[in-house]
Amino acid sequence: MTDVQTETPAAEVPAAPKAKPFAWPLGLVGVALVVIGSFLSWSYDGTILNNLSINFYPGGLQILAIVAAVLALVLLLAEQQGPLSNLGNWLDATLGLRVLGTGLTLYMALVLVAISVESDGLINVNPGGYVSFAGAALLAVGAWLLPLRPQLRNLSEARTPAWLDILAIAVLMAALLFVAAYALGLEDAWSFILCLLFVAVVATALFRTGAMSWVAQAGQRHRKVLTLASFAVAFLFPFTQNGSDANMSIATAVLVFGATAMGLNIVVGLAGLLDLGYIAFLGSGAYVAATLSTSAFATIGWKPPFLVVVLVGACVAAVLGLIIGSPTLRVSGDYLAIVTLGFGEIFRFAMFNLDGNNGPNLTNGPNGIPGIPDLEVFGFNFGVAHHPFGIELGRFSNYYFLLLVLIGGVILAFTRLNNSRIGRGWVAIREDEKAAEAMGVNVFGLKLLAFAVGAFLAGLAGTIKAHQDGAVSPDQYIFLESAFLLAAIVLGGMGTIAGVLLGATILKLLPEKLRFFSEYRLLLFGVLLVLMMRFRPEGLVASRRRQLEFHEEDEELAEAVEHKLLVEEAK
């Protein structure tokens, strides 16, 4: 690792505060106790938390605790003179240790609570659980007693060999694949919550140390490698599920939701138009596919090939976008939101009324169109299980691969539009519509184009969703679905690709895996949004522009740097 900054003279380096003499040994003892306790039994009852009752045979949650302890050991060694001491000059190891220590203590506390709740009392917690909890607490105390050292070098500015960058990207993608496969395989709700907590703690610790900044820079330097690695991980995911249709049905729902959210991201994230009825475009594509299918309940006699149906459904959705956009885009802000909300409800009631009694029989009214057959494209039947390399891939896995191709096309379209003159025009409208119009931007035309393109992409997703679900009905396209789509964009980060996909994954995955919170899921969703607006209003994966907009101190820093550069140029 090559240092890109000049060495700071010894006289100018601020002296680090002295640590408590027992802080580092305390942390080391804590790490040892966590590892030792994880090799011992945590629970007397083997049916709890996927069996943590066997000595010297760690279960999944025990392995996660060991991984966190090993990471804490690396950071502890970076704090002292030794083979990893140079790493401490690049990483903010103390901050990472504090996050790991505190998070691991909370993790072990929740383990004890889960065992107590599931088995009626702490008496069923075996000594290993208490040993690991004591070790996590000691690690946390030792970490908070360690002083914050001045960071001598900025890891995000380090110039590393290309092979090391690519290796880091590969390791990160492999870890994501492993964690995703393990988390989806957890049927126990407590185990899933603890796995999520582990991921959150480790990710926060890596961000605090600055390690993720370096990985992000490596990804920027090798964007093609990062993109290919991401799609490789997504492609390999079904091969880790052992033919589980339950998990793959969740994965396909995430991809449909993500593709639709990417279309809405053009309207909201780029053009800044608040659309609260966007689910209607997904529904229009689904209904076109249903009425043109070979279902016994289909109401149109024309049965074209699926590739034609995809284009017809997408074009119908785009025409609806133009129809709703032409008269309403002359209003903005709250008024536009109210109009689009009304359009979403009009679409749903229209599907109810096109039953042959209140209008032409196109949709079978509230009964919808059931019995939609599985797709068969070029002789490949999506409803039949296949066994490549001896691994079973069920029905939902087949649709997963098709949706993966769709997501790739949507991402490509979004990227090209975002980097084009059209995308810059949308961003200008979002920032200041009057200023954009004064500079010659065709505001109305670009707004209309945003609605049409976003609706087109949602229609594409809808045509596949109809065959995947096997039925369509008006109740699938309610206002709450539009609200969740908008929430996915806000939660992940408006105007970004990774952010929207992450937000869609969170909002589709968590409700499915946390069904025991069925009465409180909306409450938890509201609390999550409130916390996001308070601590990270720009979203989980935000663009730099958004970060500067929402953080005044960063904006002031940017202005100071710009002023300094202007002064230097003047000299």
XYZ file of C-alpha atoms in Angstrom:
571
model
C 0.000 0.000 0.000
C 1.587 3.195 -1.188
C 1.203 6.401 0.747
C -0.044 9.223 -1.464
C 0.440 11.913 1.150
C 3.675 13.427 2.273
C 4.949 12.402 5.665
C 3.853 14.725 8.403
C 6.833 16.134 10.328
C 7.121 14.688 13.801
C 6.798 18.102 15.375
C 3.440 18.664 13.658
C 1.852 15.321 14.505
C -0.491 15.843 17.458
C 0.394 13.643 20.386
C -2.118 10.853 20.977
C -3.762 10.779 24.395
C -2.358 8.095 26.650
C -4.456 4.992 26.994
C -5.353 3.328 30.246
C -2.679 0.659 30.834
C -5.269 -2.085 31.157
C -7.495 -1.034 28.222
C -5.762 -3.069 25.506
C -5.347 -6.262 27.629
C -8.982 -5.950 28.661
C -10.062 -5.932 25.041
C -7.801 -8.889 24.290
C -9.280 -10.889 27.163
C -12.770 -9.990 25.909
C -11.979 -11.331 22.430
C -10.627 -14.562 23.922
C -13.715 -15.059 26.084
C -16.080 -14.474 23.144
C -14.271 -17.129 21.098
C -14.037 -19.610 23.982
C -17.692 -19.125 24.894
C -18.740 -19.603 21.258
C -17.163 -23.095 21.277
C -19.243 -23.975 24.321
C -22.976 -24.601 24.480
C -25.186 -21.508 24.689
C -28.572 -23.163 25.154
C -29.846 -26.210 27.011
C -32.655 -26.674 24.467
C -31.381 -27.751 21.042
C -34.539 -26.567 19.238
C -33.788 -22.890 19.971
C -31.842 -20.613 17.586
C -30.998 -23.489 15.207
C -29.346 -25.627 17.890
C -26.652 -23.908 19.953
C -26.519 -26.719 22.498
C -23.456 -28.716 21.353
C -20.019 -28.146 22.886
C -17.080 -27.624 20.513
C -19.392 -27.532 17.484
C -20.396 -23.877 16.934
C -23.748 -23.150 15.372
C -24.414 -20.387 12.849
C -24.933 -17.591 15.371
C -21.860 -18.705 17.312
C -19.773 -18.565 14.136
C -20.981 -14.999 13.552
C -19.807 -14.067 17.059
C -16.396 -15.618 16.324
C -16.128 -13.633 13.077
C -16.865 -10.378 14.923
C -14.298 -11.297 17.610
C -11.597 -12.032 15.002
C -12.271 -8.676 13.331
C -11.962 -6.990 16.739
C -8.644 -8.818 17.286
C -7.285 -7.437 14.006
C -8.220 -3.905 15.067
C -6.693 -4.445 18.522
C -3.415 -5.576 16.966
C -3.496 -2.528 14.677
C -3.545 -0.377 17.825
C -0.214 -1.746 19.117
C 3.357 -2.009 17.862
C 3.665 -5.165 15.797
C 3.111 -6.646 12.349
C -0.240 -4.841 11.978
C 0.827 -1.522 13.483
C 1.155 0.111 10.050
C -2.491 -0.734 9.434
C -3.383 1.445 12.426
C -1.969 4.479 10.621
C -4.501 3.978 7.845
C -7.532 2.814 9.836
C -9.444 4.518 12.617
C -9.221 1.284 14.607
C -10.520 2.658 17.911
C -13.830 3.791 16.453
C -14.269 0.401 14.811
C -13.495 -1.356 18.106
C -16.065 0.733 19.954
C -18.748 -0.166 17.417
C -17.788 -3.850 17.469
C -17.625 -4.023 21.263
C -20.944 -2.265 21.804
C -22.677 -4.131 18.977
C -21.362 -7.522 20.066
C -22.553 -6.863 23.616
C -26.031 -6.038 22.298
C -25.877 -9.140 20.077
C -25.100 -11.423 23.018
C -27.723 -9.728 25.188
C -30.360 -10.440 22.526
C -29.164 -14.058 22.347
C -29.766 -14.425 26.081
C -33.167 -12.748 25.775
C -34.141 -15.032 22.869
C -33.150 -18.175 24.753
C -35.010 -16.934 27.832
C -38.187 -16.097 25.896
C -38.214 -19.295 23.834
C -37.489 -21.620 26.761
C -39.181 -19.861 29.699
C -36.255 -18.518 31.666
C -32.560 -17.706 31.837
C -32.036 -21.019 33.597
C -31.889 -22.612 30.134
C -28.860 -20.492 29.124
C -25.740 -22.635 29.306
C -22.363 -21.277 30.573
C -21.072 -20.627 27.065
C -23.647 -17.901 26.552
C -22.651 -16.103 29.734
C -18.936 -16.439 28.908
C -19.405 -14.896 25.442
C -21.597 -12.133 26.887
C -18.958 -11.297 29.525
C -16.274 -11.279 26.826
C -18.296 -8.912 24.632
C -18.829 -6.577 27.606
C -15.089 -6.593 28.426
C -14.275 -5.863 24.775
C -16.684 -2.914 24.808
C -15.213 -1.497 28.036
C -11.653 -1.880 26.746
C -12.535 -0.244 23.419
C -14.116 2.787 25.103
C -11.092 3.178 27.364
C -8.751 3.307 24.374
C -8.089 6.909 23.229
C -8.852 8.093 19.726
C -5.549 8.273 17.865
C -4.932 10.910 15.187
C -5.243 9.288 11.767
C -1.933 9.797 9.947
C -3.091 8.706 6.502
C -6.414 8.646 4.654
C -7.146 5.121 3.473
C -9.628 6.305 0.834
C -6.749 8.118 -0.925
C -4.385 5.138 -0.868
C -3.152 3.913 -4.234
C -3.160 0.149 -4.225
C -2.329 -2.393 -6.962
C -5.150 -3.312 -9.300
C -5.073 -6.964 -8.210
C -5.627 -5.921 -4.581
C -8.603 -3.745 -5.541
C -10.159 -6.577 -7.534
C -9.476 -9.046 -4.699
C -11.237 -6.739 -2.213
C -14.256 -6.456 -4.520
C -14.365 -10.245 -4.941
C -14.144 -10.857 -1.185
C -16.908 -8.326 -0.504
C -19.206 -9.858 -3.127
C -18.525 -13.378 -1.841
C -19.343 -12.240 1.710
C -22.600 -10.693 0.495
C -23.543 -13.943 -1.261
C -22.799 -16.001 1.854
C -24.696 -13.680 4.199
C -27.710 -13.446 1.852
C -27.887 -17.223 1.477
C -27.496 -17.787 5.217
C -30.022 -15.103 6.238
C -32.720 -16.302 3.838
C -32.200 -19.859 5.029
C -33.074 -18.874 8.611
C -36.662 -19.800 9.385
C -36.471 -18.767 13.050
C -37.357 -15.095 13.498
C -34.941 -14.531 16.387
C -32.066 -15.994 14.387
C -32.906 -13.722 11.446
C -32.985 -10.620 13.673
C -29.628 -11.553 15.228
C -28.140 -12.100 11.767
C -29.346 -8.657 10.685
C -27.841 -7.130 13.825
C -24.508 -8.815 13.106
C -24.462 -7.462 9.536
C -25.354 -3.955 10.738
C -22.644 -3.982 13.438
C -19.870 -5.262 11.155
C -20.839 -2.904 8.311
C -20.928 0.100 10.666
C -17.550 -0.866 12.143
C -15.978 -1.135 8.692
C -17.400 2.239 7.710
C -16.118 3.800 10.952
C -12.601 2.498 10.394
C -12.535 3.860 6.845
C -12.088 0.439 5.246
C -15.308 0.733 3.252
C -14.167 4.090 1.860
C -11.179 2.330 0.342
C -13.411 -0.426 -1.081
C -15.699 2.253 -2.529
C -12.752 3.953 -4.197
C -11.584 0.585 -5.530
C -15.065 0.074 -6.974
C -14.911 3.498 -8.629
C -11.567 2.627 -10.196
C -12.867 -0.730 -11.445
C -16.541 -0.106 -12.180
C -16.795 -2.841 -14.790
C -15.332 -5.393 -12.397
C -17.752 -4.291 -9.655
C -20.728 -4.508 -12.013
C -19.745 -7.942 -13.302
C -19.098 -9.179 -9.755
C -22.503 -7.911 -8.611
C -24.317 -9.708 -11.418
C -22.222 -12.851 -10.853
C -23.297 -12.913 -7.209
C -26.934 -12.336 -8.176
C -26.670 -15.107 -10.799
C -25.143 -17.602 -8.337
C -27.686 -16.890 -5.595
C -30.322 -19.482 -6.708
C -27.640 -22.192 -6.655
C -27.274 -21.646 -2.886
C -30.941 -22.265 -2.046
C -31.176 -26.047 -2.555
C -34.280 -25.688 -4.683
C -36.191 -23.708 -2.019
C -39.223 -22.133 -3.685
C -40.050 -20.196 -0.513
C -36.812 -18.204 -0.553
C -36.762 -17.795 -4.317
C -40.330 -16.454 -4.301
C -39.100 -13.714 -1.959
C -36.129 -13.060 -4.251
C -38.333 -12.732 -7.339
C -40.686 -10.375 -5.477
C -37.650 -8.260 -4.573
C -36.553 -8.090 -8.221
C -40.030 -7.100 -9.458
C -40.244 -4.468 -6.742
C -36.703 -3.258 -7.517
C -37.318 -2.976 -11.272
C -40.508 -0.996 -10.644
C -38.757 1.235 -8.111
C -36.004 1.953 -10.648
C -38.637 3.274 -13.043
C -40.125 5.448 -10.295
C -36.593 6.611 -9.495
C -36.519 8.355 -12.883
C -39.693 10.248 -12.043
C -38.909 11.056 -8.404
C -35.133 10.738 -8.063
C -34.067 12.464 -11.287
C -36.961 14.691 -12.358
C -38.193 15.430 -8.824
C -41.869 14.684 -9.591
C -43.789 13.237 -6.663
C -45.897 10.351 -8.029
C -48.194 8.574 -5.537
C -50.033 6.414 -8.067
C -47.130 4.693 -9.771
C -48.355 1.185 -8.958
C -51.014 1.673 -11.644
C -48.359 1.405 -14.372
C -47.165 -1.929 -12.969
C -50.794 -3.058 -12.878
C -51.459 -2.009 -16.456
C -48.579 -4.151 -17.710
C -49.794 -7.084 -15.612
C -53.362 -6.798 -16.897
C -52.202 -6.619 -20.513
C -50.183 -9.809 -20.034
C -53.148 -11.497 -18.312
C -55.725 -10.574 -20.966
C -53.399 -11.686 -23.783
C -52.461 -14.964 -22.061
C -53.929 -18.394 -22.720
C -55.786 -18.385 -19.401
C -59.342 -19.701 -19.579
C -60.457 -16.418 -17.985
C -58.637 -14.155 -20.466
C -61.016 -11.819 -22.257
C -59.097 -11.061 -25.481
C -58.836 -13.643 -28.235
C -55.445 -12.510 -29.591
C -52.618 -14.669 -28.166
C -49.296 -13.237 -29.420
C -45.853 -14.525 -28.350
C -44.610 -13.311 -24.993
C -41.972 -11.003 -26.513
C -44.796 -9.162 -28.272
C -46.848 -9.105 -25.055
C -43.916 -7.494 -23.212
C -43.718 -4.664 -25.733
C -47.496 -4.193 -25.817
C -47.748 -4.078 -22.020
C -44.857 -1.615 -21.720
C -46.281 0.623 -24.459
C -49.761 0.609 -22.889
C -48.219 1.675 -19.583
C -46.220 4.414 -21.351
C -49.401 5.700 -23.083
C -51.121 5.838 -19.702
C -48.144 7.826 -18.439
C -48.572 10.299 -21.286
C -52.333 10.505 -20.711
C -51.992 11.254 -17.024
C -48.960 13.468 -17.538
C -50.230 15.761 -20.273
C -52.948 17.547 -18.270
C -51.411 17.236 -14.803
C -47.724 18.110 -15.215
C -48.571 21.788 -15.370
C -49.039 21.561 -11.618
C -46.271 20.660 -9.207
C -45.484 19.766 -5.635
C -48.386 18.725 -3.422
C -50.937 19.274 -6.193
C -49.120 16.824 -8.493
C -48.975 14.277 -5.676
C -52.747 14.554 -5.129
C -53.473 14.167 -8.854
C -51.264 11.097 -9.229
C -52.794 9.597 -6.084
C -56.202 10.043 -7.686
C -54.965 8.395 -10.893
C -53.809 5.329 -8.963
C -57.233 4.955 -7.365
C -58.996 5.559 -10.704
C -57.003 2.708 -12.244
C -57.932 0.311 -9.427
C -61.644 1.169 -9.595
C -61.572 0.927 -13.393
C -60.267 -2.636 -13.087
C -63.169 -3.343 -10.716
C -65.749 -1.932 -13.128
C -64.564 -3.511 -16.406
C -66.576 -6.638 -15.579
C -69.226 -6.672 -18.286
C -71.879 -5.036 -16.090
C -70.547 -1.516 -15.484
C -68.439 -1.527 -18.657
C -66.887 -3.846 -21.240
C -65.725 -7.205 -19.910
C -61.939 -6.867 -19.973
C -60.762 -7.626 -16.451
C -63.517 -9.814 -14.892
C -64.004 -7.131 -12.269
C -63.050 -7.906 -8.666
C -62.442 -11.574 -9.524
C -59.477 -10.663 -11.690
C -57.891 -13.094 -14.137
C -56.651 -16.302 -12.476
C -55.084 -19.365 -14.071
C -52.402 -17.474 -16.005
C -50.065 -20.188 -17.346
C -46.316 -20.191 -16.881
C -44.199 -18.677 -19.595
C -42.693 -20.775 -22.347
C -40.106 -18.885 -24.403
C -38.166 -20.614 -27.189
C -39.227 -23.995 -25.817
C -38.059 -23.222 -22.259
C -40.877 -23.803 -19.767
C -40.535 -21.532 -16.737
C -42.926 -23.654 -14.688
C -40.787 -26.820 -14.766
C -37.862 -27.459 -12.409
C -34.450 -27.840 -14.040
C -31.272 -29.484 -12.728
C -28.103 -27.850 -14.107
C -24.932 -29.341 -12.569
C -27.181 -31.565 -10.457
C -28.638 -28.561 -8.564
C -32.404 -28.173 -8.540
C -33.736 -24.856 -9.802
C -37.476 -24.577 -9.308
C -40.150 -22.452 -10.916
C -39.294 -19.253 -9.054
C -35.601 -19.655 -9.891
C -36.496 -19.625 -13.595
C -38.423 -16.387 -13.198
C -35.577 -15.033 -11.061
C -33.122 -15.339 -13.967
C -35.594 -13.677 -16.346
C -36.107 -10.817 -13.896
C -32.350 -10.527 -13.495
C -32.096 -9.858 -17.236
C -34.876 -7.268 -16.869
C -33.059 -5.574 -13.971
C -29.887 -5.416 -16.084
C -31.774 -3.711 -18.891
C -33.466 -1.264 -16.509
C -30.129 -0.364 -14.879
C -28.560 0.160 -18.310
C -31.431 2.431 -19.390
C -31.309 4.385 -16.128
C -27.521 4.845 -16.325
C -27.576 5.994 -19.938
C -30.401 8.424 -19.306
C -28.798 9.755 -16.127
C -25.507 10.488 -17.906
C -27.146 12.021 -20.975
C -28.307 15.515 -21.776
C -31.826 14.396 -20.899
C -30.703 13.287 -17.450
C -28.977 16.591 -16.797
C -32.166 18.341 -17.838
C -34.167 16.278 -15.349
C -31.729 17.099 -12.562
C -31.957 20.808 -13.458
C -35.767 20.621 -13.237
C -35.538 18.869 -9.893
C -33.177 21.478 -8.458
C -34.974 24.605 -9.732
C -37.690 24.372 -12.348
C -37.849 28.145 -13.020
C -34.089 28.449 -13.445
C -34.045 25.447 -15.784
C -36.803 26.959 -17.913
C -34.951 30.258 -18.030
C -31.852 28.442 -19.308
C -33.797 26.953 -22.216
C -34.684 23.528 -20.818
C -37.935 22.139 -22.235
C -39.464 21.602 -18.805
C -42.855 20.237 -19.855
C -41.421 17.943 -22.520
C -38.829 16.445 -20.181
C -41.405 15.971 -17.416
C -43.658 14.126 -19.848
C -40.738 12.007 -21.024
C -39.899 11.087 -17.419
C -43.469 9.907 -16.833
C -43.503 7.914 -20.078
C -40.114 6.229 -19.558
C -40.853 5.417 -15.918
C -44.241 3.950 -16.855
C -42.662 1.953 -19.700
C -40.189 0.273 -17.314
C -42.952 -0.496 -14.803
C -45.051 -2.037 -17.572
C -42.175 -4.354 -18.491
C -41.989 -5.606 -14.923
C -45.770 -6.014 -14.779
C -45.926 -8.372 -17.762
C -43.516 -10.792 -16.057
C -45.181 -10.397 -12.659
C -48.546 -11.550 -14.039
C -47.125 -14.899 -15.206
C -45.031 -15.322 -12.074
C -48.023 -14.757 -9.760
C -50.393 -16.779 -11.938
C -53.221 -14.281 -11.385
C -54.040 -10.572 -11.323
C -56.704 -8.739 -9.345
C -57.397 -5.080 -8.499
C -56.530 -5.622 -4.818
C -52.867 -6.105 -5.730
C -52.499 -2.483 -6.834
C -53.546 -0.374 -3.882
C -52.119 2.959 -2.744
C -50.012 1.320 -0.038
C -47.906 -0.369 -2.750
C -47.164 3.023 -4.320
C -46.189 4.336 -0.893
C -43.788 1.431 -0.386
C -42.203 2.056 -3.789
C -41.635 5.693 -2.885
C -40.310 4.683 0.536
C -37.792 2.318 -1.097
C -36.367 5.240 -3.082
C -36.223 7.576 -0.092
C -34.760 4.886 2.160
C -32.122 3.745 -0.319
C -31.179 7.093 -1.818
C -32.937 9.057 -4.545
C -31.238 9.147 -7.920
C -28.942 6.168 -7.231
C -29.037 2.593 -8.508
C -27.536 0.665 -5.603
C -29.566 2.677 -3.088
C -32.918 1.954 -4.716
C -32.138 -1.755 -5.047
C -31.052 -1.856 -1.401
C -34.202 -0.040 -0.283
C -36.390 -2.388 -2.340
C -34.644 -5.406 -0.818
C -35.137 -4.135 2.732
C -38.809 -3.271 2.287
C -39.663 -6.584 0.593
C -37.433 -8.928 2.574
C -38.050 -7.755 6.136
C -41.883 -8.056 6.113
C -41.592 -11.609 4.768
C -39.035 -12.752 7.354
C -40.613 -10.892 10.287
C -44.159 -12.197 9.998
C -44.394 -12.746 13.746
C -44.485 -8.916 13.952
C -47.548 -8.959 11.677
C -49.503 -6.512 13.828
C -46.594 -4.124 14.213
C -44.891 -4.234 10.810
C -46.264 -0.866 9.710
C -45.291 0.614 13.077
C -41.725 -0.675 12.663
C -41.706 0.648 9.096
C -42.734 4.105 10.320
C -40.097 4.083 13.069
C -37.458 3.101 10.491
C -38.390 6.021 8.230
C -38.365 8.479 11.144
C -34.901 7.303 12.202
C -33.679 7.584 8.609
C -34.971 11.122 8.259
C -33.254 12.052 11.512
C -29.851 10.438 11.084
C -29.420 9.887 7.328
C -31.947 11.930 5.341
C -30.011 11.469 2.089
C -30.617 7.683 2.149
C -28.477 4.635 2.791
C -26.563 4.974 -0.483
C -26.646 8.648 -1.374
C -25.068 10.631 -4.168
C -22.538 13.305 -3.229
C -24.953 16.021 -4.269
C -27.553 14.724 -1.826
C -25.021 14.474 0.993
C -24.041 18.111 0.528
C -27.695 19.168 0.423
C -28.566 17.471 3.713
C -25.405 18.176 5.712
C -24.590 21.836 6.206
C -21.167 21.158 7.699
C -20.134 19.265 4.560
C -21.415 22.080 2.391
C -19.412 24.598 4.396
C -16.344 22.392 4.035
C -16.853 22.157 0.270
C -17.170 25.948 0.039
C -13.997 26.386 2.103
C -12.066 24.005 -0.158
C -13.365 25.755 -3.263
C -12.397 29.147 -1.837
C -8.910 27.882 -1.039
C -8.461 26.578 -4.589
C -9.561 29.915 -6.038
C -7.071 31.751 -3.840
C -4.251 29.433 -4.930
C -5.164 29.906 -8.587
C -5.189 33.685 -8.120
C -1.661 33.528 -6.693
